[in-house]
PDB file of C-alpha atoms and ligand atoms in Angstrom:
ATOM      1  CA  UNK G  13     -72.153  74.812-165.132  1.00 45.00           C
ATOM      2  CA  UNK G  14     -75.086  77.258-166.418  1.00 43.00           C
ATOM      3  CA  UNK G  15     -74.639  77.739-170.020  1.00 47.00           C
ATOM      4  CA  UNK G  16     -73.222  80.974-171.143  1.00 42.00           C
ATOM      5  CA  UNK G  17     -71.517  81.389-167.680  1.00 41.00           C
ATOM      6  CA  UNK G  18     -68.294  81.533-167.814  1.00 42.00           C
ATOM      7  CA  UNK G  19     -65.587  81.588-164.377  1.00 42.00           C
ATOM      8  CA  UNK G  20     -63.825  84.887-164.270  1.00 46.00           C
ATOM      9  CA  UNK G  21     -60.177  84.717-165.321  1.00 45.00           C
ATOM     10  CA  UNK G  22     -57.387  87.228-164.445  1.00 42.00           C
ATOM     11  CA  UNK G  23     -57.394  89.963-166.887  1.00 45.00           C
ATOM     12  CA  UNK G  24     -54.233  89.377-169.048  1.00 46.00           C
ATOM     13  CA  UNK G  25     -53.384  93.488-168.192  1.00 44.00           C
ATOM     14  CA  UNK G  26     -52.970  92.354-164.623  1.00 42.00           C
ATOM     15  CA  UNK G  27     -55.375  94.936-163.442  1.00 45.00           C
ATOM     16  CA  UNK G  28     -56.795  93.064-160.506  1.00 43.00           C
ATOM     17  CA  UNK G  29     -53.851  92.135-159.326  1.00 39.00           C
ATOM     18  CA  UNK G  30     -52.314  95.638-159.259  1.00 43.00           C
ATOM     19  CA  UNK G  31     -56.083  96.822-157.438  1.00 40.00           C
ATOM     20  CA  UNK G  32     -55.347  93.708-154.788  1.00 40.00           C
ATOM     21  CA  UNK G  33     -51.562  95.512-153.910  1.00 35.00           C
ATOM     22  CA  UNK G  34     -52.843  99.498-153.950  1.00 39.00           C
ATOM     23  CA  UNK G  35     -55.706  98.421-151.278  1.00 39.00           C
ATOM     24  CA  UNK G  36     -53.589  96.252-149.101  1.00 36.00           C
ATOM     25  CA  UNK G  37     -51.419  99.488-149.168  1.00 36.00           C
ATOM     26  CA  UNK G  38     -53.911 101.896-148.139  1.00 38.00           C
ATOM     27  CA  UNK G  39     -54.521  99.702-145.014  1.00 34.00           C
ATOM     28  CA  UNK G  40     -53.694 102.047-142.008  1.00 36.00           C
ATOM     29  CA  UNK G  41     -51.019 101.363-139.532  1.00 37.00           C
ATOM     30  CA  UNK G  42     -51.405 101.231-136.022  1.00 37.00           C
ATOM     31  CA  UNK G  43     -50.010 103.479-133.827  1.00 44.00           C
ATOM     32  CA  UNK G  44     -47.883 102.802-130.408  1.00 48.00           C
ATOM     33  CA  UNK G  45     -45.829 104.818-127.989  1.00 58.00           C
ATOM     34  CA  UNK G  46     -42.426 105.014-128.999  1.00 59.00           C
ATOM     35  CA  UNK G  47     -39.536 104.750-126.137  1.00 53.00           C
ATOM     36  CA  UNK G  48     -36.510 106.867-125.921  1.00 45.00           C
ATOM     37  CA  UNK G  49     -34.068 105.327-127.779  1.00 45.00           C
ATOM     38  CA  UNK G  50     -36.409 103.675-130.646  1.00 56.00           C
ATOM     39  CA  UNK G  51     -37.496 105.324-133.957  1.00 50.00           C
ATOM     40  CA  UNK G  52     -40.646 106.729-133.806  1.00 49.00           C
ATOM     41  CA  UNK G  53     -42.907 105.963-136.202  1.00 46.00           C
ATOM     42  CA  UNK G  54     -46.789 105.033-137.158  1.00 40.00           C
ATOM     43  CA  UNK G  55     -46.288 100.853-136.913  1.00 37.00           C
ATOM     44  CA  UNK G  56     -48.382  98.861-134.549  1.00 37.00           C
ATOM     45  CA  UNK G  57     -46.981  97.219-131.455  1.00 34.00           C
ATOM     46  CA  UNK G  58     -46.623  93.827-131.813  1.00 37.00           C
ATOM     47  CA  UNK G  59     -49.097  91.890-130.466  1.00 35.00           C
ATOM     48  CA  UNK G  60     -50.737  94.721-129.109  1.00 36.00           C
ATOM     49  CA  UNK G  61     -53.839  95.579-129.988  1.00 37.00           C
ATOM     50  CA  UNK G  62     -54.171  97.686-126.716  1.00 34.00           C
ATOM     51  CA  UNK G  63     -51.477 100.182-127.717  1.00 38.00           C
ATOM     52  CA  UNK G  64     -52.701 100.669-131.398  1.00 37.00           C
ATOM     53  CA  UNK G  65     -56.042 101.304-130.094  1.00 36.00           C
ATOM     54  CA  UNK G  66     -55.551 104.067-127.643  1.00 43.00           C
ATOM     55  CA  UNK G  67     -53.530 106.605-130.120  1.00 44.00           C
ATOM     56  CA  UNK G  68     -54.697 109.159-131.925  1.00 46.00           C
ATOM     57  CA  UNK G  69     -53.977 109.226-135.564  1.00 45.00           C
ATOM     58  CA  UNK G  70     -54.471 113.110-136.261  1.00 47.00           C
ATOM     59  CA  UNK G  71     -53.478 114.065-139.932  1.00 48.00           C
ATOM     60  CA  UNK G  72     -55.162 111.080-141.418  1.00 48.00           C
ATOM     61  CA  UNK G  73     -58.878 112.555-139.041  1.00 55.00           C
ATOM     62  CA  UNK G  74     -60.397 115.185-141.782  1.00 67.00           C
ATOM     63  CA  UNK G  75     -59.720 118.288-141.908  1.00 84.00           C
ATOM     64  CA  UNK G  76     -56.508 118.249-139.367  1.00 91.00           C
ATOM     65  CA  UNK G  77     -55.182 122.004-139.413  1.00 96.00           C
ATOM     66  CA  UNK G  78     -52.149 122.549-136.781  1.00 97.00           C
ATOM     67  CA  UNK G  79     -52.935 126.492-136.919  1.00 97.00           C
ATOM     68  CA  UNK G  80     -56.237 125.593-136.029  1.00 97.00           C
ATOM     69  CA  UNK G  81     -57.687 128.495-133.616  1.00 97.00           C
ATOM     70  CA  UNK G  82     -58.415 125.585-130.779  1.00 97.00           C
ATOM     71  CA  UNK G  83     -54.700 124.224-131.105  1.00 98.00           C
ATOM     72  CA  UNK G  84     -53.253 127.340-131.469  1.00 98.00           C
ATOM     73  CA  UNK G  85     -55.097 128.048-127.658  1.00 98.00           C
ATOM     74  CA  UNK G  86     -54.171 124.593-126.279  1.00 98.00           C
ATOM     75  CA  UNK G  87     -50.339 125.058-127.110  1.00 98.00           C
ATOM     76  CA  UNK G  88     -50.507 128.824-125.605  1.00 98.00           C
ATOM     77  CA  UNK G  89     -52.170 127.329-122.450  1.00 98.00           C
ATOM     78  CA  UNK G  90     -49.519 124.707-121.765  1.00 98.00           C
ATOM     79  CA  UNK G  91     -47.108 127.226-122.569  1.00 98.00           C
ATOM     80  CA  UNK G  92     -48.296 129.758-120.441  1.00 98.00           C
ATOM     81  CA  UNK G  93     -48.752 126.612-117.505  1.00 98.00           C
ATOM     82  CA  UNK G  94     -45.032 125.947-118.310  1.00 97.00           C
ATOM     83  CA  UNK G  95     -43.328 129.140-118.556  1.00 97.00           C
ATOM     84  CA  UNK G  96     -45.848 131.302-116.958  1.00 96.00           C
ATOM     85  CA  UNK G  97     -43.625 134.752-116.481  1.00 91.00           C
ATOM     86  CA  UNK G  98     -39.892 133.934-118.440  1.00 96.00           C
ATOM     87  CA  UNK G  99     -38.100 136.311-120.363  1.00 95.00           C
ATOM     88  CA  UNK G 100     -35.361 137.286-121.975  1.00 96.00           C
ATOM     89  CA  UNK G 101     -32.463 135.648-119.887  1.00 95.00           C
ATOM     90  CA  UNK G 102     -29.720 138.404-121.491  1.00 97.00           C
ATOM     91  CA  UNK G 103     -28.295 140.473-118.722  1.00 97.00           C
ATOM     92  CA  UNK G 104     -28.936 144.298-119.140  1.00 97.00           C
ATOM     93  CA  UNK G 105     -29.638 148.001-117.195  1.00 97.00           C
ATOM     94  CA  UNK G 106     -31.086 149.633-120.215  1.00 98.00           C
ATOM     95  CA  UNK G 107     -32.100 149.423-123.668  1.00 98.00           C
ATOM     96  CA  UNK G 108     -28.300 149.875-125.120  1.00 98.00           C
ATOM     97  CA  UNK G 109     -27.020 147.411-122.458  1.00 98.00           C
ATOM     98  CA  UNK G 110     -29.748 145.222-124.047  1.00 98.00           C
ATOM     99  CA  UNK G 111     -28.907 146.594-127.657  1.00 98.00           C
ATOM    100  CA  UNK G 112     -25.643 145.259-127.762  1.00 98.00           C
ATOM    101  CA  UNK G 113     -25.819 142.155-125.614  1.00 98.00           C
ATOM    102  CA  UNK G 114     -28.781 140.893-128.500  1.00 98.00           C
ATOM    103  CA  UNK G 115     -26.245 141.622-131.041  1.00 98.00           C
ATOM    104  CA  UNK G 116     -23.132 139.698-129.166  1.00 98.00           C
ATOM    105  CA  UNK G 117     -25.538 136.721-129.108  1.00 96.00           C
ATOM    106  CA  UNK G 118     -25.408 136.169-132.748  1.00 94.00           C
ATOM    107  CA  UNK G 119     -23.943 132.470-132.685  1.00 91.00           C
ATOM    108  CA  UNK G 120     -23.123 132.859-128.953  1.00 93.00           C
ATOM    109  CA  UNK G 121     -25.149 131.582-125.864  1.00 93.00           C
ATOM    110  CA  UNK G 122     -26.599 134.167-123.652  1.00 94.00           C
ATOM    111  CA  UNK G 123     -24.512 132.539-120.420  1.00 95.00           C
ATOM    112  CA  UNK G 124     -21.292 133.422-122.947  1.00 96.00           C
ATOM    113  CA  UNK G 125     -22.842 137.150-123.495  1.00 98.00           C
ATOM    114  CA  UNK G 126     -23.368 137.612-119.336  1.00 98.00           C
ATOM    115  CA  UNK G 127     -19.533 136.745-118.758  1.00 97.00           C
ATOM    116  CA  UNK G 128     -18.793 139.507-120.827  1.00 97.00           C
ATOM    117  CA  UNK G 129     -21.545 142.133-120.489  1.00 98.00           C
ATOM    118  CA  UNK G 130     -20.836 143.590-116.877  1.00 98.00           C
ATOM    119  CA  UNK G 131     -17.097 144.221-117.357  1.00 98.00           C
ATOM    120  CA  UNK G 132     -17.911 145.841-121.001  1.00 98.00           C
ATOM    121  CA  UNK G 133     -19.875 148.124-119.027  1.00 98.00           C
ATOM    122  CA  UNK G 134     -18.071 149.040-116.547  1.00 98.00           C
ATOM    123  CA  UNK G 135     -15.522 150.215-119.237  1.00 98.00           C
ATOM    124  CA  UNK G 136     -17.904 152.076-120.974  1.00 98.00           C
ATOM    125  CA  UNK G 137     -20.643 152.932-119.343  1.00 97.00           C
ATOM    126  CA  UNK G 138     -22.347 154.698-122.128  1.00 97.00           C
ATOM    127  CA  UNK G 139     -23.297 155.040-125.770  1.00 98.00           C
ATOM    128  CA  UNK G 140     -21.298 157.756-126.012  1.00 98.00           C
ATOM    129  CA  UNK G 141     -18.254 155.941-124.746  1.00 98.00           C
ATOM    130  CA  UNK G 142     -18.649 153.530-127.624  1.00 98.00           C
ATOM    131  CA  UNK G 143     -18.952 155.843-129.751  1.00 98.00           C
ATOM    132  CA  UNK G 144     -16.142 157.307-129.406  1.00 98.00           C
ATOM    133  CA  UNK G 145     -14.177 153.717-129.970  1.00 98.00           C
ATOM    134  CA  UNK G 146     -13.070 152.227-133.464  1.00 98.00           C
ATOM    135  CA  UNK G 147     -14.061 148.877-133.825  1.00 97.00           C
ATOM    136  CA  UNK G 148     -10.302 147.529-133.175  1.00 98.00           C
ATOM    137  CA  UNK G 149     -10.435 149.204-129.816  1.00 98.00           C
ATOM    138  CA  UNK G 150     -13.919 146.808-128.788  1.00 98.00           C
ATOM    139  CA  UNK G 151     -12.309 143.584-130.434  1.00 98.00           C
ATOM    140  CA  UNK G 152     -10.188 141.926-127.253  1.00 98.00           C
ATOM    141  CA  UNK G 153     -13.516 142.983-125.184  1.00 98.00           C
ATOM    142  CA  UNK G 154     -15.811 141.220-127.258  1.00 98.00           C
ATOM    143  CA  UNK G 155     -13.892 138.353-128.505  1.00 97.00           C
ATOM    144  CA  UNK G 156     -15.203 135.100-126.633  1.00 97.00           C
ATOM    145  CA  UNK G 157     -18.672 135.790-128.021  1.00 97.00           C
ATOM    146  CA  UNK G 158     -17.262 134.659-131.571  1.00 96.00           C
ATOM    147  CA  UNK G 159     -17.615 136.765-134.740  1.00 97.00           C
ATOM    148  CA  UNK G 160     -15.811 139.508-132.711  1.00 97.00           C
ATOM    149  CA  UNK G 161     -14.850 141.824-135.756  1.00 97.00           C
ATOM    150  CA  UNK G 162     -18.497 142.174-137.404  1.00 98.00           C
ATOM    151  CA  UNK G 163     -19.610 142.333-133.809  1.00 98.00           C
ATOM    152  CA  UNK G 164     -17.288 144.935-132.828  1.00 98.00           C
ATOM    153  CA  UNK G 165     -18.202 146.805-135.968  1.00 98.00           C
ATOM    154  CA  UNK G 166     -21.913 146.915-135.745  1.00 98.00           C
ATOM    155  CA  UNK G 167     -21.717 147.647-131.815  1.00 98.00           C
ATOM    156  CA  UNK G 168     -19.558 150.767-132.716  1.00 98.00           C
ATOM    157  CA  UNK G 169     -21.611 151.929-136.131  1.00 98.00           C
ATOM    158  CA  UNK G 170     -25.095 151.350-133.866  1.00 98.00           C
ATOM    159  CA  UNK G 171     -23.500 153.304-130.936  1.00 98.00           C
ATOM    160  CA  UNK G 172     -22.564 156.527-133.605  1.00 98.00           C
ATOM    161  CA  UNK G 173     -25.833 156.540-135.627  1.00 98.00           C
ATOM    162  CA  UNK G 174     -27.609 156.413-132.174  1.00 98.00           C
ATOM    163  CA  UNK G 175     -25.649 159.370-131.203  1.00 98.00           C
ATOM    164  CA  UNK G 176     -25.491 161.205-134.450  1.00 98.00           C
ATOM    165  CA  UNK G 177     -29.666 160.710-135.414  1.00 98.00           C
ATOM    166  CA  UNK G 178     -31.353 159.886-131.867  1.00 98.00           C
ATOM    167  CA  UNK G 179     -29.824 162.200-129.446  1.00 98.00           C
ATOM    168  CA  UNK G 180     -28.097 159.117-127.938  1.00 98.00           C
ATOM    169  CA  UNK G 181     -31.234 157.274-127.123  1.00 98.00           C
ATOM    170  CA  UNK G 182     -31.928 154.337-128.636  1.00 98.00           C
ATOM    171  CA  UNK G 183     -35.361 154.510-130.502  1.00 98.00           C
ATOM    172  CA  UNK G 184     -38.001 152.962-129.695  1.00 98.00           C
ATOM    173  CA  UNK G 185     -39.670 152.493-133.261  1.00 98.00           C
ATOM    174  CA  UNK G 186     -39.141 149.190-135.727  1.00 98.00           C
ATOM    175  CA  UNK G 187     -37.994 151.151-138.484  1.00 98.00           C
ATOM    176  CA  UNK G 188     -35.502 153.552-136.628  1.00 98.00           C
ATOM    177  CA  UNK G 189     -34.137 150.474-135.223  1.00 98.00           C
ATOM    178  CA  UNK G 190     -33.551 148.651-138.613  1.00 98.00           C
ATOM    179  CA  UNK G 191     -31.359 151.790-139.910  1.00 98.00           C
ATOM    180  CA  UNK G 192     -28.605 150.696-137.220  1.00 98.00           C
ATOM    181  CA  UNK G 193     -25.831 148.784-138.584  1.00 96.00           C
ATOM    182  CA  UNK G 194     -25.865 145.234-137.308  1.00 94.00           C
ATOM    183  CA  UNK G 195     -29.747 145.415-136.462  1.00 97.00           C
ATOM    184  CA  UNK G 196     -32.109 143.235-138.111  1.00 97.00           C
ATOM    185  CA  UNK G 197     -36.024 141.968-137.120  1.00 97.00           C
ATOM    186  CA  UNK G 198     -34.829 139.917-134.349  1.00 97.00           C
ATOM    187  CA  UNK G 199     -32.641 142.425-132.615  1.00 98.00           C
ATOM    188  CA  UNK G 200     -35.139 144.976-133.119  1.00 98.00           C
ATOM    189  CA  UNK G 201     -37.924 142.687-131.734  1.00 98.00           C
ATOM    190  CA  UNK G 202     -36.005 141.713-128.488  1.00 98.00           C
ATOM    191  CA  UNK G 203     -35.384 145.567-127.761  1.00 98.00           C
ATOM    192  CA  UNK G 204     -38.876 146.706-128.487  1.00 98.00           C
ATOM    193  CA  UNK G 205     -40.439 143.502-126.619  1.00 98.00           C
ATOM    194  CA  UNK G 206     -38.598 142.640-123.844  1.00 97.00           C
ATOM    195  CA  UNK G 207     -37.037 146.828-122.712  1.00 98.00           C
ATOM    196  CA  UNK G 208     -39.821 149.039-124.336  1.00 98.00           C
ATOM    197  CA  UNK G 209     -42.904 146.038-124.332  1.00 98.00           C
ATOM    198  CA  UNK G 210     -43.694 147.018-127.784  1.00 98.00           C
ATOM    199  CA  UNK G 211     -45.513 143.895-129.613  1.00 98.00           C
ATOM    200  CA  UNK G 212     -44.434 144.961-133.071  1.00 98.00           C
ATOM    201  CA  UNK G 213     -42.947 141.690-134.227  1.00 98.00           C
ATOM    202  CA  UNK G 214     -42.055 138.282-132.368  1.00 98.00           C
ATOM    203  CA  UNK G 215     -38.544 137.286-131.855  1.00 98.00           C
ATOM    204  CA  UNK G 216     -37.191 134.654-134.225  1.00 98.00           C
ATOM    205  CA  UNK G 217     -34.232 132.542-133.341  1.00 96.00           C
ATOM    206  CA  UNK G 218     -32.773 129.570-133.638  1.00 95.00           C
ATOM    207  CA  UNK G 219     -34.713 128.114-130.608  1.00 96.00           C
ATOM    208  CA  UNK G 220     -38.420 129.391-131.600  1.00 98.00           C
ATOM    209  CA  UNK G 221     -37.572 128.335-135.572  1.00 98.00           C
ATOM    210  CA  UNK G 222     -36.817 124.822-134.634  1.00 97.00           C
ATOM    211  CA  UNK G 223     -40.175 124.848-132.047  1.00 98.00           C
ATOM    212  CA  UNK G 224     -42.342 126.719-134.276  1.00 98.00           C
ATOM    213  CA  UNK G 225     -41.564 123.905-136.946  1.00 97.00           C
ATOM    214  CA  UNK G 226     -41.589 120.904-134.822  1.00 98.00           C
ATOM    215  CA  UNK G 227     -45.325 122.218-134.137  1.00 98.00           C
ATOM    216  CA  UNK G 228     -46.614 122.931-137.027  1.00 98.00           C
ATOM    217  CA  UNK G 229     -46.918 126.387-136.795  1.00 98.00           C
ATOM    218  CA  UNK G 230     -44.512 127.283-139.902  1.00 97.00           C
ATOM    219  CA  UNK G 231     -43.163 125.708-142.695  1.00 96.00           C
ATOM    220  CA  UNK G 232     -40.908 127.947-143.882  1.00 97.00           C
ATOM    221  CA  UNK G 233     -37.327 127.989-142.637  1.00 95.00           C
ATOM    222  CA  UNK G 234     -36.177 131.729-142.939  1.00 95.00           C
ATOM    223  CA  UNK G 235     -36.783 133.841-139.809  1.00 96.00           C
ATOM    224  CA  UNK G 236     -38.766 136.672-142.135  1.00 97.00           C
ATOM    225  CA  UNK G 237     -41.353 134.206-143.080  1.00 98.00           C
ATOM    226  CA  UNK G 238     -41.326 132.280-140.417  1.00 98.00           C
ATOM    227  CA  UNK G 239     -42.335 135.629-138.127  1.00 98.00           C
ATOM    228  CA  UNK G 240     -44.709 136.307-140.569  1.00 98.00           C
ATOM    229  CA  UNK G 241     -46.443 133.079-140.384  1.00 98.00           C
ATOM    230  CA  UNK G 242     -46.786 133.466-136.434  1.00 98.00           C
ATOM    231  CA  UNK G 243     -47.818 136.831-136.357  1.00 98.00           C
ATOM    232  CA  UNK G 244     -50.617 135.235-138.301  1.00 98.00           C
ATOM    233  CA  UNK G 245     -51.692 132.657-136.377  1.00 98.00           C
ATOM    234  CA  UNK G 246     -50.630 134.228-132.228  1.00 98.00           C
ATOM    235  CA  UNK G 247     -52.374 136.811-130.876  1.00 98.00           C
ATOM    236  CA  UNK G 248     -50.927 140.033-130.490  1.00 98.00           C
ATOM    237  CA  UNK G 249     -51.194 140.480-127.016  1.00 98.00           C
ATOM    238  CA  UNK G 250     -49.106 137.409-126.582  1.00 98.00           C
ATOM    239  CA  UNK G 251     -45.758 137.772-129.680  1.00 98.00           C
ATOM    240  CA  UNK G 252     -43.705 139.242-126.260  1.00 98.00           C
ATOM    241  CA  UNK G 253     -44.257 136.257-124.052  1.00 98.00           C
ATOM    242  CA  UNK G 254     -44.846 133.667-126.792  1.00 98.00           C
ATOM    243  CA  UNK G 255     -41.644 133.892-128.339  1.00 98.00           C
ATOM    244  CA  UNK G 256     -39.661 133.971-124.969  1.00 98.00           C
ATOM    245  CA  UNK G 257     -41.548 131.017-124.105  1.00 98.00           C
ATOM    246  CA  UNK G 258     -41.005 129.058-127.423  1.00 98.00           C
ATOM    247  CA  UNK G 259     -36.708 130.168-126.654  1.00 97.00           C
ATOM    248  CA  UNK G 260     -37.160 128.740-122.762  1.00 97.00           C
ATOM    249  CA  UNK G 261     -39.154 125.667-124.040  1.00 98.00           C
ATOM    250  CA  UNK G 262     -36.256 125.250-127.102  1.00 97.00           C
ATOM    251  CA  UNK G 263     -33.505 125.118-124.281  1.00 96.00           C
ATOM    252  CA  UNK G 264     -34.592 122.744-122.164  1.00 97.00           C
ATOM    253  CA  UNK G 265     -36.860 120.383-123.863  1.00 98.00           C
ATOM    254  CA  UNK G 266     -37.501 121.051-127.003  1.00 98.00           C
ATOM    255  CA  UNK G 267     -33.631 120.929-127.624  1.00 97.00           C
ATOM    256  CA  UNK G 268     -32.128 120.171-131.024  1.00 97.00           C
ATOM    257  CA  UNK G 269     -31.152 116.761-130.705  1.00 96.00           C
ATOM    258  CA  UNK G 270     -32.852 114.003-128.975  1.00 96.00           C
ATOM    259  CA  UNK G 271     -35.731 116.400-127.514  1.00 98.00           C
ATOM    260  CA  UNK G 272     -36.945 115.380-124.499  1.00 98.00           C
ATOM    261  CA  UNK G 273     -40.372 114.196-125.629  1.00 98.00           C
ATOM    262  CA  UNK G 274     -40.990 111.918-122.574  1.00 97.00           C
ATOM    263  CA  UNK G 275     -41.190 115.349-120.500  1.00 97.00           C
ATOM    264  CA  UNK G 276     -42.968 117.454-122.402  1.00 98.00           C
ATOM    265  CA  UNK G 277     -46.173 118.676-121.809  1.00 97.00           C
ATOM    266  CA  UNK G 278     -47.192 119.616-125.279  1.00 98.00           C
ATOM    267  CA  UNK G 279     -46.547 115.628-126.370  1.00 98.00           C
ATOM    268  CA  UNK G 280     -49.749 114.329-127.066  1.00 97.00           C
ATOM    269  CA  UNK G 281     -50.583 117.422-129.910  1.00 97.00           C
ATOM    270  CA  UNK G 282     -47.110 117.794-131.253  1.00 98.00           C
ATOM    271  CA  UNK G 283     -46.657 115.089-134.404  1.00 97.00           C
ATOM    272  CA  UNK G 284     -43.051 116.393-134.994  1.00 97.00           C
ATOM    273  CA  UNK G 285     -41.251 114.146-137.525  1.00 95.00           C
ATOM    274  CA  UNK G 286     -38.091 113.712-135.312  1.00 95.00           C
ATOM    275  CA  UNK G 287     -39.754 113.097-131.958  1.00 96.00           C
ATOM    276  CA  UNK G 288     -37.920 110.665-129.494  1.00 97.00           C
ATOM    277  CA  UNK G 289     -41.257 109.120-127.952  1.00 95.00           C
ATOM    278  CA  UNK G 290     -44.773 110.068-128.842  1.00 96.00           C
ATOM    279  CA  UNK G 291     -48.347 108.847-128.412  1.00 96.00           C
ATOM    280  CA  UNK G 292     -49.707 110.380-131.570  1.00 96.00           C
ATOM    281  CA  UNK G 293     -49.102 110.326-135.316  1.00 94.00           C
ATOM    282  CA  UNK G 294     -45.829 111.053-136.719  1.00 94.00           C
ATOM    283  CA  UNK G 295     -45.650 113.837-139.426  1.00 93.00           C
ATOM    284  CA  UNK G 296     -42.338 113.806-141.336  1.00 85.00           C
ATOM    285  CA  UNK G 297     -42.395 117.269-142.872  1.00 81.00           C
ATOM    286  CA  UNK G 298     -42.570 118.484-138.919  1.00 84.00           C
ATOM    287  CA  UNK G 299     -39.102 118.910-138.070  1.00 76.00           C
ATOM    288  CA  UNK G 300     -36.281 120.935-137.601  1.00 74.00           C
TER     289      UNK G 300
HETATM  290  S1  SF4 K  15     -43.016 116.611-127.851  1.00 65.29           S
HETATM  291 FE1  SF4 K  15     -40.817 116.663-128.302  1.00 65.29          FE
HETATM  292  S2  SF4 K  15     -40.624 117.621-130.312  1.00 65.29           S
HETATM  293 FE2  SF4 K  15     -42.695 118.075-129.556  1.00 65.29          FE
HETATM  294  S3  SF4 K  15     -42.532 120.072-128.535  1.00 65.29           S
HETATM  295 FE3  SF4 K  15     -42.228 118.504-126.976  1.00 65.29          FE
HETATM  296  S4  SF4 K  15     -39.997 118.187-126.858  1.00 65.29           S
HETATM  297 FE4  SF4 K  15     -40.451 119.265-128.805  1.00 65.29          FE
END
């Protein structure tokens, strides 16, 4: 051995050793399609180098932004390819009729709301007719849609400040809307969108919250915020349609549990943490 040259012992602190374990963790994992039925998740086929190779692993690229201006276009294309002219599926003649069938669908389905909806107005036909009701009088009409009592009572108080302050119209302005009992954003924004095609806000419900997540596009969890951060990042001309599209896409693929990945066209750029096949990164946060 040269003189003076000593072999290089492990440093009694254990640093190298600790340096050895935090690279060998850095080590990316593959990525691989995950089947229906399995967990998905960023581990490497085994045995298959194939698999890992073909995937994209987004967040880890630089720079990955999921409100990216480019994204933002590709998810309104294959939204628009999907659900090219949907819209609101409640049944209605006129913006009351519409009115109170978005406020019976609080915690209801809109197939519930249509049983009810043609025989409610057929009883009384206008907004003077419920106006002239108490709220006890409404309650055996409305019942199946659940939450019949508050229902009842912000159908009837809407109905008499309509009457009473808008010459029995019902306005066509955010803020006029917000003064009526029982009306909040997302009532407002299916009236002015959908009967008066007024972009002043997008609809947010439970279908377009749990979408809007899954994609990145919010991470908030309040509608408020969660309308905010859209109106941010959609264009205007497309809050009407977008947020129909987002409610069609939540009901039948996008659904709450087990979504139907495997179908989906928006798969291969949606990294939602509880995805039930995917060919891309995972992102845990993205979820419901
Ligand atoms: S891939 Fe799955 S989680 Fe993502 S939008 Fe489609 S159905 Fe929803």
């Amino acid at each position: 051995m040269v003189r003076g040259v000593v072999p290089r012992q492990p440093a009694k602190t254990g640093r190298q050793e600790r340096a050895r374990i935090e690279r060998s963790a850095k080590k990316p994992a593959g990525l691989r399609p995950v089947p229906p039925g399995q967990k998905p998740g960023p581990t490497r086929a085994k045995g298959s180098k194939q698999a890992a190779t073909k995937l994209t692993p987004t967040r880890a690229s630089k720079g990955y932004n999921p409100v990216a201006p480019e994204r933002i276009a590709e998810i309104l294309k294959r939204l628009d390819q999907l659900y090219p002219d949907v819209t609101c599926a409640l049944t209605h003649k006129s913006a009351w009729e519409l009115l109170v069938a978005t406020i019976l669908s609080a915690q209801s389905t809109d197939a519930n709301v249509n049983r009810v909806t043609p025989e409610l107005f057929r009883k009384y036909p206008t907004v003077a007719d419920f106006a002239a009701l108490t709220p006890e009088q409404l309650e055996p009409d409305v019942r199946s849609t659940g939450f019949f009592r508050n229902k009842s009572k912000s159908v009837i108080g809407a109905a008499k400040k309509i009457v009473s302050d808008f010459g029995g119209q019902v306005p066509d302005e955010m803020d006029k809307l917000l003064t009526l009992p029982g009306v909040a954003r997302k009532t407002a924004n299916v009236v002015l969108g959908t009967w008066f095609h007024k972009a002043e806000g997008i609809v947010v419900d439970t279908h377009v919250t749990r979408v809007a997540r899954r994609l990145e596009l919010t991470k908030n969890t309040d509608a408020p915020k969660i309308e905010q951060d859209l109106m941010r990042v959609i264009p205007r001309e497309k809050w009407i349609l977008f947020a129909h599209q987002l409610i069609w896409h939540g009901r039948k693929l996008c659904v709450a549990r087990r979504p139907k990945c495997v179908d989906c066209a928006l798969e291969n750029i949606c990294h939602a943490g509880d995805k039930t096949w995917t060919t891309v990164e995972i992102h845990k946060n993205a979820k419901l």
